[in-house]
PDB file of C-alpha atoms in Angstrom:
ATOM      1  CA  UNK A   1      12.568   3.282  11.491  1.00  0.00           C
ATOM      2  CA  UNK A   2      10.037   2.780   8.702  1.00  0.00           C
ATOM      3  CA  UNK A   3       6.265   2.796   8.730  1.00  0.00           C
ATOM      4  CA  UNK A   4       4.618   0.712   6.021  1.00  0.00           C
ATOM      5  CA  UNK A   5       0.981   1.647   5.473  1.00  0.00           C
ATOM      6  CA  UNK A   6      -1.276  -0.659   3.498  1.00  0.00           C
ATOM      7  CA  UNK A   7      -4.458   1.062   2.376  1.00  0.00           C
ATOM      8  CA  UNK A   8      -7.838  -0.617   2.539  1.00  0.00           C
ATOM      9  CA  UNK A   9     -11.202  -0.703   4.283  1.00  0.00           C
ATOM     10  CA  UNK A  10     -11.870  -2.565   7.549  1.00  0.00           C
ATOM     11  CA  UNK A  11     -14.543  -5.218   7.890  1.00  0.00           C
ATOM     12  CA  UNK A  12     -15.496  -8.531   6.347  1.00  0.00           C
ATOM     13  CA  UNK A  13     -17.488  -6.922   3.504  1.00  0.00           C
ATOM     14  CA  UNK A  14     -14.306  -5.413   2.061  1.00  0.00           C
ATOM     15  CA  UNK A  15     -12.028  -8.406   2.563  1.00  0.00           C
ATOM     16  CA  UNK A  16     -10.086  -9.294  -0.630  1.00  0.00           C
ATOM     17  CA  UNK A  17     -11.622  -6.511  -2.711  1.00  0.00           C
ATOM     18  CA  UNK A  18      -9.489  -4.618  -5.237  1.00  0.00           C
ATOM     19  CA  UNK A  19      -9.331  -1.601  -2.913  1.00  0.00           C
ATOM     20  CA  UNK A  20      -7.873  -3.759  -0.113  1.00  0.00           C
ATOM     21  CA  UNK A  21      -4.747  -4.851  -1.950  1.00  0.00           C
ATOM     22  CA  UNK A  22      -2.709  -2.708   0.473  1.00  0.00           C
ATOM     23  CA  UNK A  23      -4.065  -4.710   3.433  1.00  0.00           C
ATOM     24  CA  UNK A  24      -3.255  -7.959   1.580  1.00  0.00           C
ATOM     25  CA  UNK A  25       0.335  -6.816   1.054  1.00  0.00           C
ATOM     26  CA  UNK A  26       0.735  -5.870   4.737  1.00  0.00           C
ATOM     27  CA  UNK A  27      -0.497  -9.363   5.687  1.00  0.00           C
ATOM     28  CA  UNK A  28       2.103 -10.947   3.397  1.00  0.00           C
ATOM     29  CA  UNK A  29       4.892  -8.701   4.737  1.00  0.00           C
ATOM     30  CA  UNK A  30       3.869  -9.633   8.293  1.00  0.00           C
ATOM     31  CA  UNK A  31       3.928 -13.320   7.415  1.00  0.00           C
ATOM     32  CA  UNK A  32       7.288 -13.141   5.592  1.00  0.00           C
ATOM     33  CA  UNK A  33       8.956 -11.216   8.444  1.00  0.00           C
ATOM     34  CA  UNK A  34       7.327 -12.864  11.493  1.00  0.00           C
ATOM     35  CA  UNK A  35       5.508  -9.713  12.561  1.00  0.00           C
ATOM     36  CA  UNK A  36       2.196 -10.056  14.406  1.00  0.00           C
ATOM     37  CA  UNK A  37      -0.452  -7.503  13.442  1.00  0.00           C
ATOM     38  CA  UNK A  38      -2.017  -7.534  16.891  1.00  0.00           C
ATOM     39  CA  UNK A  39      -1.922  -4.007  18.317  1.00  0.00           C
ATOM     40  CA  UNK A  40      -4.617  -1.353  18.209  1.00  0.00           C
ATOM     41  CA  UNK A  41      -3.706   2.334  18.326  1.00  0.00           C
ATOM     42  CA  UNK A  42      -3.465   5.282  15.936  1.00  0.00           C
ATOM     43  CA  UNK A  43      -6.967   4.394  14.624  1.00  0.00           C
ATOM     44  CA  UNK A  44      -5.282   1.326  13.127  1.00  0.00           C
ATOM     45  CA  UNK A  45      -4.285  -2.251  13.660  1.00  0.00           C
ATOM     46  CA  UNK A  46      -0.543  -2.694  13.456  1.00  0.00           C
ATOM     47  CA  UNK A  47       2.485  -4.760  14.294  1.00  0.00           C
ATOM     48  CA  UNK A  48       6.096  -3.955  15.118  1.00  0.00           C
ATOM     49  CA  UNK A  49       9.142  -5.888  14.038  1.00  0.00           C
ATOM     50  CA  UNK A  50      12.248  -5.823  11.883  1.00  0.00           C
ATOM     51  CA  UNK A  51      12.955  -6.073   8.155  1.00  0.00           C
ATOM     52  CA  UNK A  52      16.611  -6.270   7.167  1.00  0.00           C
ATOM     53  CA  UNK A  53      17.637  -5.325  10.707  1.00  0.00           C
ATOM     54  CA  UNK A  54      15.622  -2.093  10.627  1.00  0.00           C
ATOM     55  CA  UNK A  55      12.663  -1.423  12.904  1.00  0.00           C
ATOM     56  CA  UNK A  56       9.337  -1.295  11.062  1.00  0.00           C
ATOM     57  CA  UNK A  57       5.695  -0.764  11.858  1.00  0.00           C
ATOM     58  CA  UNK A  58       3.200  -2.459   9.529  1.00  0.00           C
ATOM     59  CA  UNK A  59      -0.025  -0.464   9.650  1.00  0.00           C
ATOM     60  CA  UNK A  60      -3.580  -1.087   8.451  1.00  0.00           C
ATOM     61  CA  UNK A  61      -5.674   2.070   9.043  1.00  0.00           C
ATOM     62  CA  UNK A  62      -9.209   1.363  10.280  1.00  0.00           C
ATOM     63  CA  UNK A  63     -10.562   4.788   9.295  1.00  0.00           C
ATOM     64  CA  UNK A  64     -11.883   3.619   5.898  1.00  0.00           C
ATOM     65  CA  UNK A  65     -10.036   4.504   2.730  1.00  0.00           C
ATOM     66  CA  UNK A  66     -11.136   8.130   2.346  1.00  0.00           C
ATOM     67  CA  UNK A  67      -9.806   9.034   5.815  1.00  0.00           C
ATOM     68  CA  UNK A  68      -6.539   7.060   5.708  1.00  0.00           C
ATOM     69  CA  UNK A  69      -4.566  10.236   6.361  1.00  0.00           C
ATOM     70  CA  UNK A  70      -6.049  10.624   9.858  1.00  0.00           C
ATOM     71  CA  UNK A  71      -4.436   7.355  10.993  1.00  0.00           C
ATOM     72  CA  UNK A  72      -1.136   8.097   9.228  1.00  0.00           C
ATOM     73  CA  UNK A  73      -0.979  11.583  10.793  1.00  0.00           C
ATOM     74  CA  UNK A  74      -1.498  10.125  14.305  1.00  0.00           C
ATOM     75  CA  UNK A  75       1.471   7.794  13.830  1.00  0.00           C
ATOM     76  CA  UNK A  76       3.605  10.467  12.151  1.00  0.00           C
ATOM     77  CA  UNK A  77       3.077  12.884  15.056  1.00  0.00           C
ATOM     78  CA  UNK A  78       3.788  10.177  17.638  1.00  0.00           C
ATOM     79  CA  UNK A  79       7.075   8.965  16.132  1.00  0.00           C
ATOM     80  CA  UNK A  80       8.190  12.258  14.513  1.00  0.00           C
ATOM     81  CA  UNK A  81      10.001  10.423  11.741  1.00  0.00           C
ATOM     82  CA  UNK A  82      10.759  11.812   8.275  1.00  0.00           C
ATOM     83  CA  UNK A  83       7.884  11.639   5.765  1.00  0.00           C
ATOM     84  CA  UNK A  84      10.300   9.800   3.448  1.00  0.00           C
ATOM     85  CA  UNK A  85      10.212   6.851   5.905  1.00  0.00           C
ATOM     86  CA  UNK A  86       6.472   6.321   5.459  1.00  0.00           C
ATOM     87  CA  UNK A  87       5.901   3.801   2.647  1.00  0.00           C
ATOM     88  CA  UNK A  88       2.322   3.579   1.368  1.00  0.00           C
ATOM     89  CA  UNK A  89       1.007   0.512  -0.493  1.00  0.00           C
ATOM     90  CA  UNK A  90      -1.957   1.382  -2.669  1.00  0.00           C
ATOM     91  CA  UNK A  91      -4.186   0.023  -5.444  1.00  0.00           C
ATOM     92  CA  UNK A  92      -4.008   1.791  -8.822  1.00  0.00           C
ATOM     93  CA  UNK A  93      -6.433   1.695 -11.754  1.00  0.00           C
ATOM     94  CA  UNK A  94      -4.083   3.606 -14.070  1.00  0.00           C
ATOM     95  CA  UNK A  95      -1.280   1.060 -14.419  1.00  0.00           C
ATOM     96  CA  UNK A  96      -1.456  -2.338 -16.105  1.00  0.00           C
ATOM     97  CA  UNK A  97      -3.206  -5.082 -14.187  1.00  0.00           C
ATOM     98  CA  UNK A  98      -0.872  -7.138 -12.019  1.00  0.00           C
ATOM     99  CA  UNK A  99       2.092  -4.772 -12.382  1.00  0.00           C
ATOM    100  CA  UNK A 100       3.594  -2.611  -9.666  1.00  0.00           C
ATOM    101  CA  UNK A 101       5.149   0.852  -9.699  1.00  0.00           C
ATOM    102  CA  UNK A 102       7.476   2.226  -7.038  1.00  0.00           C
ATOM    103  CA  UNK A 103       7.497   6.032  -6.713  1.00  0.00           C
ATOM    104  CA  UNK A 104       9.504   8.348  -4.431  1.00  0.00           C
ATOM    105  CA  UNK A 105       6.654  10.855  -4.283  1.00  0.00           C
ATOM    106  CA  UNK A 106       3.850  12.214  -6.420  1.00  0.00           C
ATOM    107  CA  UNK A 107       0.279  13.346  -6.663  1.00  0.00           C
ATOM    108  CA  UNK A 108      -2.727  11.372  -5.478  1.00  0.00           C
ATOM    109  CA  UNK A 109      -4.250  11.059  -8.949  1.00  0.00           C
ATOM    110  CA  UNK A 110      -7.818   9.843  -8.479  1.00  0.00           C
ATOM    111  CA  UNK A 111      -7.074   7.880  -5.291  1.00  0.00           C
ATOM    112  CA  UNK A 112      -8.967   9.185  -2.240  1.00  0.00           C
ATOM    113  CA  UNK A 113      -6.741   7.320   0.241  1.00  0.00           C
ATOM    114  CA  UNK A 114      -3.637   9.030  -1.145  1.00  0.00           C
ATOM    115  CA  UNK A 115      -5.474  12.379  -1.259  1.00  0.00           C
ATOM    116  CA  UNK A 116      -6.249  12.021   2.444  1.00  0.00           C
ATOM    117  CA  UNK A 117      -2.640  11.171   3.361  1.00  0.00           C
ATOM    118  CA  UNK A 118      -1.226  14.062   1.308  1.00  0.00           C
ATOM    119  CA  UNK A 119      -3.756  16.441   2.866  1.00  0.00           C
ATOM    120  CA  UNK A 120      -3.103  15.377   6.485  1.00  0.00           C
ATOM    121  CA  UNK A 121       0.698  15.147   6.194  1.00  0.00           C
ATOM    122  CA  UNK A 122       0.734  18.343   4.114  1.00  0.00           C
ATOM    123  CA  UNK A 123       3.282  16.575   1.917  1.00  0.00           C
ATOM    124  CA  UNK A 124       3.434  14.321  -1.127  1.00  0.00           C
ATOM    125  CA  UNK A 125       7.079  13.364  -0.488  1.00  0.00           C
ATOM    126  CA  UNK A 126       6.462   9.848   0.814  1.00  0.00           C
ATOM    127  CA  UNK A 127       7.295   6.715  -1.199  1.00  0.00           C
ATOM    128  CA  UNK A 128       4.484   4.567  -2.506  1.00  0.00           C
ATOM    129  CA  UNK A 129       4.181   1.133  -4.037  1.00  0.00           C
ATOM    130  CA  UNK A 130       1.253   1.000  -6.452  1.00  0.00           C
ATOM    131  CA  UNK A 131      -0.407  -2.228  -7.571  1.00  0.00           C
ATOM    132  CA  UNK A 132      -2.384  -2.332 -10.820  1.00  0.00           C
ATOM    133  CA  UNK A 133      -5.873  -3.689 -10.053  1.00  0.00           C
ATOM    134  CA  UNK A 134      -7.325  -3.427 -13.564  1.00  0.00           C
ATOM    135  CA  UNK A 135      -9.711  -0.954 -15.128  1.00  0.00           C
ATOM    136  CA  UNK A 136     -13.444  -0.635 -14.786  1.00  0.00           C
ATOM    137  CA  UNK A 137     -15.787  -1.292 -17.671  1.00  0.00           C
ATOM    138  CA  UNK A 138     -16.947   1.864 -19.430  1.00  0.00           C
ATOM    139  CA  UNK A 139     -20.425   1.901 -17.896  1.00  0.00           C
ATOM    140  CA  UNK A 140     -19.270   0.696 -14.467  1.00  0.00           C
ATOM    141  CA  UNK A 141     -19.195   2.979 -11.421  1.00  0.00           C
ATOM    142  CA  UNK A 142     -15.624   3.424 -10.114  1.00  0.00           C
ATOM    143  CA  UNK A 143     -16.647   2.778  -6.479  1.00  0.00           C
ATOM    144  CA  UNK A 144     -18.405  -0.453  -7.488  1.00  0.00           C
ATOM    145  CA  UNK A 145     -15.320  -1.551  -9.413  1.00  0.00           C
ATOM    146  CA  UNK A 146     -12.731  -0.930  -6.670  1.00  0.00           C
ATOM    147  CA  UNK A 147     -14.983  -2.638  -4.103  1.00  0.00           C
ATOM    148  CA  UNK A 148     -15.407  -5.718  -6.316  1.00  0.00           C
ATOM    149  CA  UNK A 149     -13.444  -8.936  -5.818  1.00  0.00           C
ATOM    150  CA  UNK A 150     -10.966 -10.415  -8.272  1.00  0.00           C
ATOM    151  CA  UNK A 151     -12.033 -13.258 -10.548  1.00  0.00           C
ATOM    152  CA  UNK A 152     -10.312 -16.640 -10.077  1.00  0.00           C
ATOM    153  CA  UNK A 153      -8.050 -15.982 -13.077  1.00  0.00           C
ATOM    154  CA  UNK A 154      -7.221 -12.460 -11.898  1.00  0.00           C
ATOM    155  CA  UNK A 155      -6.477 -13.719  -8.382  1.00  0.00           C
ATOM    156  CA  UNK A 156      -3.574 -15.848  -9.669  1.00  0.00           C
ATOM    157  CA  UNK A 157      -1.872 -12.841 -11.291  1.00  0.00           C
ATOM    158  CA  UNK A 158      -2.690 -10.471  -8.413  1.00  0.00           C
ATOM    159  CA  UNK A 159      -1.027 -12.823  -5.898  1.00  0.00           C
ATOM    160  CA  UNK A 160       2.202 -12.417  -7.905  1.00  0.00           C
ATOM    161  CA  UNK A 161       1.761  -8.625  -7.826  1.00  0.00           C
ATOM    162  CA  UNK A 162       1.216  -8.682  -4.043  1.00  0.00           C
ATOM    163  CA  UNK A 163       4.453 -10.649  -3.663  1.00  0.00           C
ATOM    164  CA  UNK A 164       6.294  -8.173  -5.917  1.00  0.00           C
ATOM    165  CA  UNK A 165       4.919  -5.285  -3.848  1.00  0.00           C
ATOM    166  CA  UNK A 166       6.083  -6.948  -0.614  1.00  0.00           C
ATOM    167  CA  UNK A 167       9.531  -7.577  -2.130  1.00  0.00           C
ATOM    168  CA  UNK A 168       9.685  -3.937  -3.293  1.00  0.00           C
ATOM    169  CA  UNK A 169       8.900  -2.690   0.223  1.00  0.00           C
ATOM    170  CA  UNK A 170      11.573  -4.977   1.665  1.00  0.00           C
ATOM    171  CA  UNK A 171      14.057  -3.655  -0.920  1.00  0.00           C
ATOM    172  CA  UNK A 172      13.280  -0.016  -0.005  1.00  0.00           C
ATOM    173  CA  UNK A 173      13.868  -0.778   3.677  1.00  0.00           C
ATOM    174  CA  UNK A 174      16.968  -2.977   3.270  1.00  0.00           C
ATOM    175  CA  UNK A 175      18.664  -0.888   0.555  1.00  0.00           C
ATOM    176  CA  UNK A 176      16.934   2.220  -0.788  1.00  0.00           C
ATOM    177  CA  UNK A 177      14.106   3.353  -3.006  1.00  0.00           C
ATOM    178  CA  UNK A 178      16.297   3.754  -6.096  1.00  0.00           C
ATOM    179  CA  UNK A 179      17.195   0.071  -6.036  1.00  0.00           C
ATOM    180  CA  UNK A 180      13.505  -0.812  -5.643  1.00  0.00           C
ATOM    181  CA  UNK A 181      12.505   1.437  -8.547  1.00  0.00           C
ATOM    182  CA  UNK A 182      15.229   0.016 -10.807  1.00  0.00           C
ATOM    183  CA  UNK A 183      14.343  -3.555  -9.971  1.00  0.00           C
ATOM    184  CA  UNK A 184      10.561  -3.502  -9.889  1.00  0.00           C
ATOM    185  CA  UNK A 185       9.537  -0.714 -12.281  1.00  0.00           C
ATOM    186  CA  UNK A 186      11.578  -2.299 -15.096  1.00  0.00           C
ATOM    187  CA  UNK A 187       9.971  -5.668 -14.307  1.00  0.00           C
ATOM    188  CA  UNK A 188       6.567  -4.140 -15.064  1.00  0.00           C
ATOM    189  CA  UNK A 189       7.812  -2.589 -18.283  1.00  0.00           C
ATOM    190  CA  UNK A 190       9.132  -5.932 -19.519  1.00  0.00           C
ATOM    191  CA  UNK A 191       5.697  -7.422 -18.978  1.00  0.00           C
ATOM    192  CA  UNK A 192       4.238  -4.789 -21.293  1.00  0.00           C
ATOM    193  CA  UNK A 193       6.617  -5.428 -24.184  1.00  0.00           C
TER     194      UNK A 193
END
């Protein structure tokens, strides 16, 4: 079984902001795989279904970004599955806009949602799919930037990145993370050449 956690903030005010790209990806995965996100538990909204014949839970924590780990820990304790089977989808300001990066594990960097998950699970050994959301202007506050919405032009490119992220998650579940890293990390590098 796999748990796919999309990070974001609950509520209409945060809908479609840069920080909620994880929620957007969960919605697309749910749509692509006929999974209804209609259950409430684990301080989250979630849905259960199958991707590539494997049972999955698609999870959107409702604890707000900085406390994402509380929701993930609840689910982790309940299902007692390996940390390696928890896939986290997260926004990233340190990779090129509209690209994705698949990682087996790693540090949180500057991301408070990842910091919370690492702290509560007491592990950084979970896979993550990072989506480049752009970089703030020099004088701009980071919180203001990540809570801003995409421009019309940016939205076109970010929709492609959300699809790539969903495809990467499906690849991890159907095959393995190495295949996802080979396929999707190189795709991002080609875009930079």
